[in-house]
Coordinates of C-alpha atoms in Angstrom, one line a residue:
Chain L
M1 CA 1.4 15.2 26.0
I2 CA 3.9 12.4 25.4
Y3 CA 3.3 12.8 21.7
Y4 CA 4.2 16.5 22.0
W5 CA 7.6 15.6 23.5
I6 CA 8.2 12.9 21.0
D7 CA 7.7 15.5 18.3
M8 CA 10.0 18.0 20.1
I9 CA 12.8 15.4 20.6
G10 CA 12.5 14.2 17.0
T11 CA 12.6 17.8 15.7
F12 CA 15.7 18.6 17.8
M13 CA 17.5 15.4 16.7
F14 CA 16.8 16.0 13.0
A15 CA 17.9 19.6 13.3
I16 CA 21.3 18.5 14.7
S17 CA 21.6 15.9 11.9
G18 CA 20.8 18.5 9.3
A19 CA 23.2 21.1 10.8
L20 CA 26.0 18.6 11.1
A21 CA 25.5 17.4 7.5
A22 CA 25.6 21.0 6.2
W23 CA 28.6 21.9 8.3
D24 CA 30.5 18.9 7.2
K25 CA 30.3 20.1 3.6
K26 CA 32.4 23.2 2.8
M27 CA 29.7 24.4 0.3
Y28 CA 27.0 25.1 2.8
H29 CA 29.3 26.5 5.5
D30 CA 27.8 29.9 6.2
I31 CA 25.4 30.5 9.0
F32 CA 22.3 30.6 6.7
G33 CA 23.2 27.4 5.0
V34 CA 23.6 25.5 8.2
S35 CA 20.4 26.8 9.8
F36 CA 18.4 26.4 6.6
T37 CA 19.5 22.7 6.2
A38 CA 18.7 22.1 9.9
F39 CA 15.3 23.7 9.5
V40 CA 14.3 21.8 6.3
T41 CA 15.5 18.5 7.7
A42 CA 13.6 19.0 10.9
I43 CA 10.3 20.1 9.5
G44 CA 10.4 18.3 6.1
G45 CA 8.8 15.0 7.1
G46 CA 6.2 16.4 9.4
T47 CA 5.2 19.0 6.8
L48 CA 4.8 16.4 4.1
R49 CA 2.7 14.3 6.4
D50 CA 0.4 17.1 7.5
V51 CA 0.0 18.4 3.9
I52 CA -0.9 15.0 2.6
L53 CA -3.3 14.3 5.5
G54 CA -4.7 17.8 5.2
I55 CA -3.9 18.7 8.8
H56 CA -4.0 22.5 9.2
P57 CA -2.5 24.6 10.6
I58 CA 0.8 22.7 10.3
V59 CA 2.4 22.4 13.7
W60 CA 5.5 24.6 13.3
V61 CA 3.3 27.3 11.7
K62 CA 1.1 27.6 14.7
D63 CA 3.4 26.6 17.6
Q64 CA 6.7 28.5 18.1
S65 CA 8.2 25.6 20.1
Y66 CA 9.2 23.8 17.0
I67 CA 11.3 26.7 15.7
I68 CA 12.8 27.0 19.2
A69 CA 13.7 23.3 19.2
I70 CA 15.4 23.7 15.8
A71 CA 17.3 26.8 17.0
C72 CA 18.4 24.7 20.1
G73 CA 19.6 22.0 17.7
V74 CA 21.6 24.5 15.7
L75 CA 23.0 26.0 18.8
V76 CA 24.1 22.7 20.3
T77 CA 25.7 21.8 17.0
V78 CA 27.6 25.1 16.9
L79 CA 28.8 24.7 20.6
F80 CA 29.6 21.0 20.5
R81 CA 30.5 20.4 16.9
R82 CA 33.9 19.1 17.6
Y83 CA 32.6 16.4 19.9
L84 CA 29.7 15.6 17.5
L85 CA 31.9 15.4 14.4
R86 CA 34.8 13.6 16.0
Y87 CA 32.8 10.4 15.6
R88 CA 31.7 9.7 12.1
R89 CA 28.7 7.9 13.3
S90 CA 27.2 10.9 15.2
L91 CA 25.2 12.1 12.2
F92 CA 24.0 8.6 11.8
L93 CA 23.0 8.2 15.4
F94 CA 20.9 11.4 15.6
D95 CA 19.2 10.5 12.3
T96 CA 18.5 7.0 13.7
I97 CA 16.9 8.3 16.9
G98 CA 15.0 10.8 14.7
I99 CA 13.5 8.3 12.4
G100 CA 12.5 6.0 15.3
F101 CA 10.5 8.8 17.0
Y102 CA 9.0 10.2 13.8
T103 CA 7.8 6.9 12.3
I104 CA 5.6 6.1 15.3
L105 CA 4.4 9.7 15.6
G106 CA 3.5 9.6 11.9
V107 CA 1.6 6.4 12.3
Q108 CA -0.3 7.7 15.3
K109 CA -1.3 11.0 13.6
S110 CA -2.4 9.1 10.5
L111 CA -4.6 6.7 12.4
A112 CA -6.1 9.6 14.3
F113 CA -7.1 11.0 11.0
G114 CA -8.9 7.8 9.9
V115 CA -6.2 6.7 7.4
N116 CA -6.3 3.0 6.4
P117 CA -3.6 0.9 8.2
W118 CA -1.6 0.3 5.0
A119 CA -1.4 4.0 4.2
A120 CA -0.6 4.7 7.9
V121 CA 2.5 2.5 7.7
I122 CA 3.6 4.2 4.5
M123 CA 2.9 7.7 6.0
G124 CA 4.9 6.9 9.1
M125 CA 7.8 5.8 7.0
M126 CA 7.5 8.8 4.6
S127 CA 7.3 11.3 7.4
A128 CA 10.4 9.8 9.0
I129 CA 12.6 9.7 5.9
F130 CA 11.5 12.7 3.9
G131 CA 13.5 15.3 6.0
G132 CA 16.6 13.2 5.6
V133 CA 16.0 12.8 1.8
I134 CA 15.9 16.6 1.5
R135 CA 19.0 16.9 3.7
D136 CA 21.0 14.5 1.7
T137 CA 19.9 16.0 -1.6
L138 CA 20.9 19.5 -0.3
V139 CA 24.4 18.4 0.6
N140 CA 24.7 16.3 -2.6
E141 CA 24.8 12.9 -1.0
I142 CA 22.9 9.9 -2.3
P143 CA 19.8 9.7 0.0
L144 CA 20.2 7.0 2.7
I145 CA 17.0 5.3 1.5
F146 CA 18.8 4.4 -1.7
S147 CA 21.9 3.1 -0.1
R148 CA 22.3 -0.6 0.3
Q149 CA 21.6 -0.3 4.0
I150 CA 18.5 -1.2 5.9
Y151 CA 16.9 2.2 6.5
A152 CA 13.4 2.8 5.4
T153 CA 12.7 -0.9 5.8
A154 CA 13.4 -0.5 9.6
C155 CA 10.7 2.2 9.7
L156 CA 8.2 0.0 7.8
A157 CA 8.9 -2.9 10.3
G158 CA 8.4 -0.7 13.3
A159 CA 5.3 0.9 11.9
T160 CA 3.8 -2.5 11.0
L161 CA 4.5 -3.9 14.5
Y162 CA 2.9 -0.8 16.0
I163 CA -0.3 -1.4 14.0
L164 CA -0.4 -5.1 14.8
L165 CA 0.2 -4.7 18.5
G166 CA -2.5 -2.0 18.4
Y167 CA -5.1 -4.7 17.7
T168 CA -4.1 -6.6 20.9
G169 CA -5.2 -3.7 23.1
I170 CA -1.7 -3.0 24.4
D171 CA -1.2 0.2 26.4
P172 CA -0.4 2.9 23.6
N173 CA 2.5 4.4 25.5
I174 CA 4.2 1.0 25.8
N175 CA 3.4 0.2 22.2
T176 CA 5.0 3.5 21.2
I177 CA 8.2 2.7 23.1
I178 CA 8.4 -0.8 21.6
G179 CA 8.0 0.5 18.1
I180 CA 10.7 3.2 18.5
I181 CA 13.1 0.7 20.1
L182 CA 12.5 -1.8 17.3
I183 CA 13.3 0.7 14.6
I184 CA 16.4 2.0 16.3
S185 CA 17.5 -1.6 17.0
I186 CA 17.0 -2.9 13.4
R187 CA 18.9 0.1 12.0
L188 CA 21.8 -0.3 14.5
F189 CA 22.1 -4.0 14.2
S190 CA 21.7 -4.2 10.4
L191 CA 24.5 -1.6 10.0
R192 CA 26.8 -3.4 12.4
K193 CA 26.2 -6.8 10.8
G194 CA 26.2 -5.4 7.3
W195 CA 22.7 -6.7 6.5
S196 CA 21.0 -5.6 3.4
L197 CA 17.8 -6.5 1.6
P198 CA 18.0 -9.4 -0.9
Y199 CA 18.8 -8.0 -4.4
L200 CA 16.6 -8.8 -7.3
E201 CA 18.4 -10.6 -10.2
K202 CA 18.9 -8.1 -13.0
A203 CA 16.8 -9.4 -15.9
R204 CA 18.9 -10.2 -19.0
K205 CA 17.7 -8.4 -22.0
Chain F
M1 CA -6.3 45.7 -3.9
I2 CA -2.6 46.8 -3.6
Y3 CA -1.8 43.2 -2.5
Y4 CA -3.4 41.9 -5.7
W5 CA -1.2 44.1 -7.9
I6 CA 1.9 43.2 -5.8
D7 CA 1.1 39.6 -6.5
M8 CA 0.6 40.2 -10.2
I9 CA 3.8 42.2 -10.6
G10 CA 5.8 39.5 -8.6
T11 CA 4.2 36.8 -10.8
F12 CA 5.1 38.6 -14.0
M13 CA 8.7 39.3 -12.9
F14 CA 9.3 35.7 -11.8
A15 CA 7.8 34.5 -15.1
I16 CA 10.4 36.6 -17.0
S17 CA 13.2 35.4 -14.8
G18 CA 12.2 31.8 -15.4
A19 CA 11.7 32.2 -19.2
L20 CA 15.1 33.9 -19.5
A21 CA 16.9 31.2 -17.5
A22 CA 15.3 28.4 -19.6
W23 CA 16.1 30.3 -22.8
D24 CA 19.6 30.9 -21.9
K25 CA 20.2 27.1 -21.7
K26 CA 20.2 25.3 -24.9
M27 CA 18.7 22.2 -23.3
Y28 CA 15.3 23.8 -22.6
H29 CA 15.1 25.7 -25.7
D30 CA 11.7 24.7 -27.1
I31 CA 8.5 26.6 -26.5
F32 CA 7.2 24.1 -23.9
G33 CA 10.4 24.2 -21.9
V34 CA 10.5 28.0 -21.8
S35 CA 6.8 28.3 -20.8
F36 CA 7.0 25.5 -18.3
T37 CA 10.0 26.9 -16.5
A38 CA 8.4 30.4 -16.5
F39 CA 5.2 28.9 -15.0
V40 CA 6.8 26.8 -12.3
T41 CA 9.1 29.7 -11.3
A42 CA 6.2 32.1 -11.1
I43 CA 3.7 29.9 -9.1
G44 CA 6.2 27.8 -7.1
G45 CA 6.7 30.0 -4.1
G46 CA 3.0 31.0 -3.8
T47 CA 1.8 27.5 -4.2
L48 CA 4.2 26.2 -1.5
R49 CA 3.0 29.0 0.8
D50 CA -0.7 28.3 0.2
V51 CA -0.3 24.5 0.5
I52 CA 1.6 24.8 3.8
L53 CA -0.9 27.4 5.2
G54 CA -3.8 25.4 3.9
I55 CA -5.3 28.3 1.9
H56 CA -7.7 26.8 -0.7
P57 CA -8.4 27.3 -3.5
I58 CA -4.8 28.3 -4.5
V59 CA -4.9 31.6 -6.3
W60 CA -3.8 30.6 -9.8
V61 CA -6.3 27.7 -9.7
K62 CA -9.2 30.1 -9.2
D63 CA -8.1 33.3 -10.8
Q64 CA -7.1 33.3 -14.5
S65 CA -5.2 36.6 -14.2
Y66 CA -2.2 34.7 -12.8
I67 CA -1.9 32.5 -15.8
I68 CA -2.4 35.6 -18.0
A69 CA 0.4 37.4 -16.1
I70 CA 2.7 34.5 -16.7
A71 CA 1.7 34.4 -20.4
C72 CA 2.5 38.1 -20.6
G73 CA 5.9 37.5 -19.0
V74 CA 6.7 34.8 -21.6
L75 CA 5.5 37.0 -24.4
V76 CA 7.6 39.9 -23.2
T77 CA 10.6 37.6 -23.0
V78 CA 10.1 36.3 -26.5
L79 CA 9.7 39.8 -27.9
F80 CA 12.5 41.6 -26.0
R81 CA 14.9 38.7 -25.3
R82 CA 17.8 40.4 -27.0
Y83 CA 17.5 43.5 -24.8
L84 CA 16.9 41.4 -21.7
L85 CA 19.7 39.0 -22.3
R86 CA 22.2 41.6 -23.5
Y87 CA 22.9 42.5 -19.9
R88 CA 23.9 39.5 -17.8
R89 CA 22.3 41.1 -14.8
S90 CA 18.8 41.2 -16.2
L91 CA 17.8 37.8 -14.9
F92 CA 19.2 38.8 -11.6
L93 CA 17.2 42.1 -11.5
F94 CA 13.9 40.6 -12.3
D95 CA 14.5 37.9 -9.7
T96 CA 15.5 40.6 -7.1
I97 CA 12.3 42.6 -7.7
G98 CA 10.3 39.4 -7.5
I99 CA 11.7 38.3 -4.2
G100 CA 11.2 41.7 -2.7
F101 CA 7.5 41.7 -3.6
Y102 CA 6.9 38.1 -2.7
T103 CA 8.6 38.1 0.7
I104 CA 6.3 40.9 2.1
L105 CA 3.2 39.3 0.4
G106 CA 4.1 36.0 2.0
V107 CA 4.4 37.6 5.5
Q108 CA 1.1 39.4 5.1
K109 CA -0.7 36.3 4.0
S110 CA 0.8 34.3 6.8
L111 CA -0.1 36.8 9.5
A112 CA -3.6 37.0 8.1
F113 CA -3.9 33.3 8.7
G114 CA -2.9 33.5 12.4
V115 CA 0.6 32.2 11.9
N116 CA 3.1 33.0 14.6
P117 CA 5.6 35.8 13.8
W118 CA 8.7 33.6 13.6
A119 CA 6.9 31.2 11.1
A120 CA 5.6 34.2 9.2
V121 CA 9.2 35.5 8.6
I122 CA 10.2 32.0 7.4
M123 CA 7.1 31.6 5.2
G124 CA 7.7 35.0 3.6
M125 CA 11.3 34.0 2.8
M126 CA 10.3 30.5 1.6
S127 CA 7.5 31.7 -0.7
A128 CA 10.0 34.2 -2.2
I129 CA 12.8 31.9 -2.9
F130 CA 11.1 28.6 -3.7
G131 CA 10.2 29.4 -7.3
G132 CA 13.8 30.4 -7.9
V133 CA 15.1 27.2 -6.3
I134 CA 12.9 25.2 -8.7
R135 CA 14.0 27.4 -11.7
D136 CA 17.7 26.9 -10.9
T137 CA 17.3 23.2 -10.3
L138 CA 15.4 22.8 -13.6
V139 CA 18.2 24.5 -15.6
N140 CA 20.9 22.7 -13.6
E141 CA 22.3 25.7 -11.8
I142 CA 23.3 25.7 -8.1
P143 CA 20.3 27.4 -6.4
L144 CA 21.1 31.1 -5.6
I145 CA 20.3 30.4 -1.9
F146 CA 23.4 28.2 -1.7
S147 CA 25.7 30.6 -3.4
R148 CA 27.9 32.8 -1.3
Q149 CA 25.8 35.8 -2.0
I150 CA 23.4 37.5 0.3
Y151 CA 20.1 36.2 -1.0
A152 CA 17.6 34.6 1.4
T153 CA 19.1 36.6 4.2
A154 CA 17.9 39.8 2.5
C155 CA 14.3 38.3 2.5
L156 CA 14.7 37.4 6.2
A157 CA 15.8 40.9 7.0
G158 CA 13.0 42.6 5.1
A159 CA 10.4 40.2 6.6
T160 CA 11.7 40.8 10.1
L161 CA 11.6 44.6 9.7
Y162 CA 8.0 44.4 8.4
I163 CA 7.0 42.4 11.5
L164 CA 8.8 44.8 13.9
L165 CA 7.4 48.0 12.2
G166 CA 4.0 46.4 12.3
Y167 CA 4.1 46.6 16.1
T168 CA 4.6 50.4 15.9
G169 CA 1.2 50.9 14.2
I170 CA 2.7 52.2 11.0
D171 CA 0.5 52.5 7.9
P172 CA 0.5 49.0 6.3
N173 CA 1.0 50.3 2.8
I174 CA 4.1 52.4 3.8
N175 CA 5.4 49.4 5.8
T176 CA 5.0 47.2 2.7
I177 CA 6.9 49.6 0.5
I178 CA 9.7 50.0 3.2
G179 CA 10.0 46.2 3.4
I180 CA 10.2 45.7 -0.4
I181 CA 12.8 48.5 -0.7
L182 CA 14.9 47.1 2.1
I183 CA 15.1 43.6 0.5
I184 CA 15.9 44.9 -3.0
S185 CA 18.5 47.3 -1.5
I186 CA 20.3 44.7 0.6
R187 CA 20.4 42.4 -2.4
L188 CA 21.8 45.0 -4.8
F189 CA 24.3 46.5 -2.4
S190 CA 25.6 43.2 -1.1
L191 CA 26.2 42.0 -4.6
R192 CA 27.9 45.3 -5.6
K193 CA 30.1 45.3 -2.5
G194 CA 30.7 41.5 -2.6
W195 CA 29.3 41.0 0.9
S196 CA 28.7 37.6 2.2
L197 CA 27.7 36.0 5.5
P198 CA 30.5 35.1 7.9
Y199 CA 31.7 31.5 7.3
L200 CA 31.8 29.0 10.1
E201 CA 35.1 27.5 10.7
K202 CA 35.3 24.0 9.4
A203 CA 35.7 21.7 12.4
R204 CA 38.8 19.7 12.3
K205 CA 38.1 16.0 12.7
Chain W
M1 CA -17.6 4.5 -11.4
I2 CA -15.8 4.7 -14.8
Y3 CA -13.6 7.3 -13.2
Y4 CA -12.7 4.9 -10.4
W5 CA -11.5 2.3 -12.9
I6 CA -9.6 4.9 -15.0
D7 CA -7.8 5.8 -11.8
M8 CA -7.1 2.2 -10.9
I9 CA -5.8 1.4 -14.4
G10 CA -3.6 4.5 -14.5
T11 CA -2.2 3.7 -11.0
F12 CA -1.4 0.1 -12.1
M13 CA 0.2 1.2 -15.3
F14 CA 2.4 3.9 -13.6
A15 CA 3.4 1.3 -10.9
I16 CA 4.7 -1.0 -13.6
S17 CA 6.5 1.8 -15.3
G18 CA 8.1 2.8 -12.0
A19 CA 9.1 -0.7 -11.0
L20 CA 10.6 -1.4 -14.5
A21 CA 12.6 1.8 -14.4
A22 CA 14.0 1.0 -11.0
W23 CA 14.7 -2.6 -11.9
D24 CA 16.5 -1.6 -15.0
K25 CA 19.0 0.4 -13.0
K26 CA 21.4 -1.6 -10.9
M27 CA 21.4 1.0 -8.2
Y28 CA 17.8 0.5 -7.0
H29 CA 17.8 -3.1 -7.4
D30 CA 16.6 -4.3 -4.0
I31 CA 13.0 -5.1 -3.2
F32 CA 12.5 -1.8 -1.3
G33 CA 13.9 0.4 -4.1
V34 CA 11.7 -1.2 -6.7
S35 CA 8.5 -1.0 -4.6
F36 CA 9.3 2.5 -3.5
T37 CA 9.8 3.8 -7.0
A38 CA 6.7 2.1 -8.2
F39 CA 4.7 3.6 -5.3
V40 CA 6.0 7.2 -5.8
T41 CA 5.5 7.0 -9.5
A42 CA 2.0 5.8 -9.2
I43 CA 0.7 8.2 -6.5
G44 CA 2.9 11.3 -7.3
G45 CA 0.8 13.0 -9.8
G46 CA -2.5 12.4 -8.1
T47 CA -1.1 13.4 -4.7
L48 CA 0.2 16.7 -6.2
R49 CA -3.2 17.3 -7.9
D50 CA -5.2 16.7 -4.7
V51 CA -2.8 18.7 -2.5
I52 CA -3.0 21.7 -4.8
L53 CA -6.7 21.5 -5.2
G54 CA -7.2 20.9 -1.5
I55 CA -9.0 17.6 -1.9
H56 CA -8.8 15.7 1.4
P57 CA -8.5 12.9 2.3
I58 CA -6.2 12.1 -0.6
V59 CA -7.5 9.0 -2.3
W60 CA -4.8 6.4 -1.6
V61 CA -4.8 7.5 2.1
K62 CA -8.5 6.6 2.4
D63 CA -9.0 3.8 -0.1
Q64 CA -6.8 0.7 0.2
S65 CA -7.5 -0.3 -3.5
Y66 CA -4.8 2.1 -4.7
I67 CA -2.1 0.4 -2.6
I68 CA -3.4 -2.9 -3.8
A69 CA -3.3 -1.8 -7.4
I70 CA 0.4 -0.7 -6.9
A71 CA 1.2 -4.0 -5.3
C72 CA -0.3 -5.8 -8.3
G73 CA 1.8 -3.7 -10.6
V74 CA 5.0 -4.6 -8.7
L75 CA 3.9 -8.3 -8.7
V76 CA 3.2 -8.3 -12.4
T77 CA 6.6 -6.7 -13.0
V78 CA 8.4 -9.2 -10.8
L79 CA 6.7 -12.2 -12.6
F80 CA 6.8 -10.9 -16.2
R81 CA 9.9 -8.7 -16.1
R82 CA 11.7 -10.6 -18.8
Y83 CA 8.8 -10.1 -21.2
L84 CA 8.3 -6.5 -20.2
L85 CA 12.0 -5.6 -20.4
R86 CA 12.7 -7.5 -23.6
Y87 CA 11.2 -4.7 -25.6
R88 CA 12.8 -1.4 -24.8
R89 CA 9.6 0.4 -25.5
S90 CA 7.6 -1.4 -22.8
L91 CA 8.4 1.2 -20.1
F92 CA 7.4 3.9 -22.6
L93 CA 4.1 2.2 -23.5
F94 CA 2.9 1.8 -19.9
D95 CA 3.9 5.4 -19.2
T96 CA 2.0 6.6 -22.3
I97 CA -1.2 4.8 -21.4
G98 CA -0.8 6.1 -17.8
I99 CA -0.5 9.8 -18.9
G100 CA -3.5 9.4 -21.2
F101 CA -5.7 8.2 -18.4
Y102 CA -4.3 10.5 -15.8
T103 CA -4.5 13.7 -17.8
I104 CA -8.3 13.4 -18.5
L105 CA -8.9 12.3 -14.9
G106 CA -7.0 15.3 -13.6
V107 CA -9.0 17.7 -15.8
Q108 CA -12.3 16.1 -14.7
K109 CA -11.4 16.4 -11.0
S110 CA -10.2 20.0 -11.4
L111 CA -13.4 21.1 -13.2
A112 CA -15.5 19.3 -10.5
F113 CA -13.7 21.5 -7.9
G114 CA -14.6 24.8 -9.8
V115 CA -11.1 25.3 -11.2
N116 CA -10.9 27.7 -14.2
P117 CA -10.5 26.0 -17.6
W118 CA -6.9 27.2 -18.1
A119 CA -5.8 25.9 -14.7
A120 CA -7.7 22.6 -15.3
V121 CA -5.7 22.0 -18.5
I122 CA -2.5 22.7 -16.6
M123 CA -3.5 20.5 -13.6
G124 CA -4.4 17.6 -15.9
M125 CA -1.0 17.8 -17.5
M126 CA 0.8 18.2 -14.2
S127 CA -1.0 15.3 -12.5
A128 CA -0.1 13.1 -15.5
I129 CA 3.6 14.0 -15.7
F130 CA 4.6 14.5 -12.1
G131 CA 4.8 10.9 -11.1
G132 CA 7.1 10.3 -14.1
V133 CA 9.3 13.3 -13.3
I134 CA 9.9 11.8 -9.8
R135 CA 10.5 8.4 -11.3
D136 CA 13.1 9.7 -13.8
T137 CA 14.7 11.8 -11.1
L138 CA 15.0 8.8 -8.8
V139 CA 16.7 6.7 -11.4
N140 CA 18.9 9.6 -12.5
E141 CA 17.4 10.0 -16.0
I142 CA 16.6 13.4 -17.5
P143 CA 12.8 13.7 -17.1
L144 CA 10.9 12.9 -20.3
I145 CA 9.3 16.3 -20.2
F146 CA 12.7 17.9 -20.9
S147 CA 13.6 15.6 -23.7
R148 CA 13.1 16.8 -27.2
Q149 CA 10.1 14.4 -27.6
I150 CA 6.5 15.5 -27.6
Y151 CA 5.4 14.5 -24.2
A152 CA 3.7 17.0 -21.9
T153 CA 2.4 18.8 -25.0
A154 CA 0.4 15.7 -25.9
C155 CA -1.3 16.0 -22.5
L156 CA -2.0 19.7 -23.0
A157 CA -3.6 18.9 -26.4
G158 CA -5.8 16.1 -25.0
A159 CA -6.8 18.2 -22.0
T160 CA -7.7 21.2 -24.2
L161 CA -9.8 19.1 -26.6
Y162 CA -11.6 17.6 -23.6
I163 CA -12.5 21.1 -22.3
L164 CA -13.5 22.4 -25.8
L165 CA -15.7 19.3 -26.6
G166 CA -17.2 19.7 -23.1
Y167 CA -18.9 23.0 -24.3
T168 CA -20.6 21.1 -27.2
G169 CA -22.6 19.0 -24.7
I170 CA -21.0 15.7 -25.8
D171 CA -21.6 12.6 -23.7
P172 CA -18.8 12.8 -21.0
N173 CA -17.8 9.1 -21.3
I174 CA -17.3 9.5 -25.1
N175 CA -15.4 12.7 -24.5
T176 CA -13.2 10.9 -21.9
I177 CA -12.3 8.2 -24.4
I178 CA -11.6 10.7 -27.2
G179 CA -9.3 12.6 -25.0
I180 CA -7.4 9.6 -23.8
I181 CA -7.0 8.2 -27.4
L182 CA -5.8 11.7 -28.7
I183 CA -3.1 11.9 -26.0
I184 CA -1.9 8.3 -26.6
S185 CA -2.0 8.8 -30.4
I186 CA -0.1 12.1 -30.4
R187 CA 2.6 10.5 -28.2
L188 CA 3.0 7.4 -30.3
F189 CA 2.9 9.1 -33.7
S190 CA 5.2 11.9 -32.7
L191 CA 7.8 9.4 -31.4
R192 CA 7.5 7.2 -34.5
K193 CA 7.7 10.2 -36.9
G194 CA 10.4 11.9 -34.8
W195 CA 8.3 15.0 -34.3
S196 CA 9.4 17.7 -31.9
L197 CA 8.3 21.2 -31.0
P198 CA 9.9 24.1 -32.9
Y199 CA 13.0 25.3 -31.2
L200 CA 13.4 28.9 -30.3
E201 CA 16.5 30.6 -31.8
K202 CA 19.1 31.1 -29.1
A203 CA 19.6 34.8 -28.7
R204 CA 23.0 36.0 -29.5
K205 CA 24.4 38.0 -26.6

């Protein structure tokens, strides 16, 4: 039950981040473009995850609530766009909350399907970032995962901690919350502090 | 049986539209480039649809007729390219007929798999436009769905009408034809009249 | 058993080619970018193949050895990058060996799943080139399949020969080796000789 709500909140957050990104670009300004970008951003990661794991039917195909959550995200964006866009960081905040929830959900779903722990960490990260990669590609931005910021690495860290704490027999709900908070914290702190991963020296040819 | 031929005609039309698009660009001018673009355009939408719905084996993997239909599309393009290319609108016409057929086919397949009606409309639209999105991306055009024209919206309208008429107990074959005609008509009329969706006001920051 | 090692060697080779490509571009120079590109290059083609064929669980999700093979590829690249990068052709060589192994493996897997021979040839080619297409897209190169070189066509030739020889009742292991050697040879010779496919005359409009 808690997983269901995590999924709904993540879907809603990603839909807002997609709608805002599309709206912020003149090019995709019509109603279809904004809704389409919100939809693909929201379901992209989960669809990739379920297709790779072979989970059918894919959730949004069976359960109308996902489409309703996305419609709510689009509606909220339309109604409160001025407030949301006033602060440059809003897109970033909704995306951050989205990846936090989706990473842990992806790890949980993967483990429930008997995936090996390494692959579960990767699947958690992939399901969290893939929607955003599509969103950024659609609006012609360089995907966040290839910026110099700590982004996907935060997902990997949270997913790894979730797997490791899982071996200690911790209560799964508490473990879920810890993982989500870790991802959001790493992302927020690294951006504020300007952290980035060490760069590899370019080999001289 | 009628669905089978709808699928064949859609595949053939999309293959022509893909081959023409590749041929029209110098860059992809060799035999492989033209055939590859035709193939990916023709099977892209149906493959996405079947992968998301979890329908296996995917039709072109089991049934050789799809590959033969694509080969025919490439052959027709090679033989009659001068006639096809003489009119700028030919690419557009084959694409329009293709999306009409594929949208309704996608809705039918989705409903047959127990998909909810909202998702069936979206799946119908996605299966119709995805091949074209790949085609336009391959030849470095902005995908039609992001142009200011009425494109994906026509698919959504036709798919919605098909679902609604389905509740009235109409004969499925007649419903199919009505849906296809609606999509093609909206697309043709909107282009001739220069219709576009209302644009959302860009929020001042 | 031999197929398992073919898969491991192909995965390792593709990981090196992905890591080198990412490293060679300043933009993806951090540890995450190099590892991510190596990972996606290595698993891209096999994942596409298994998702289209409906083979679940996908190998790298179940079997940790794939992730270990990729990690080894990244490690080898980090340790020996100067030697690997000194020769411009190194990326090309690892990619060539990779597509040779992956094409035949893709054909074998497809046939084992009852795919028709035409589709098996296409699936073999697709599974071999798709990882490279993602790699080249990630580092902003024009994908090799769209260059004027003989690339995907070599895969198609090797896959076709493998299918045809299969009808003669040849020993499968020998057939596998012949197919791989044919693909690598066509690619190497065509590049050295500057061969390309005949170009289609651009239709005058």
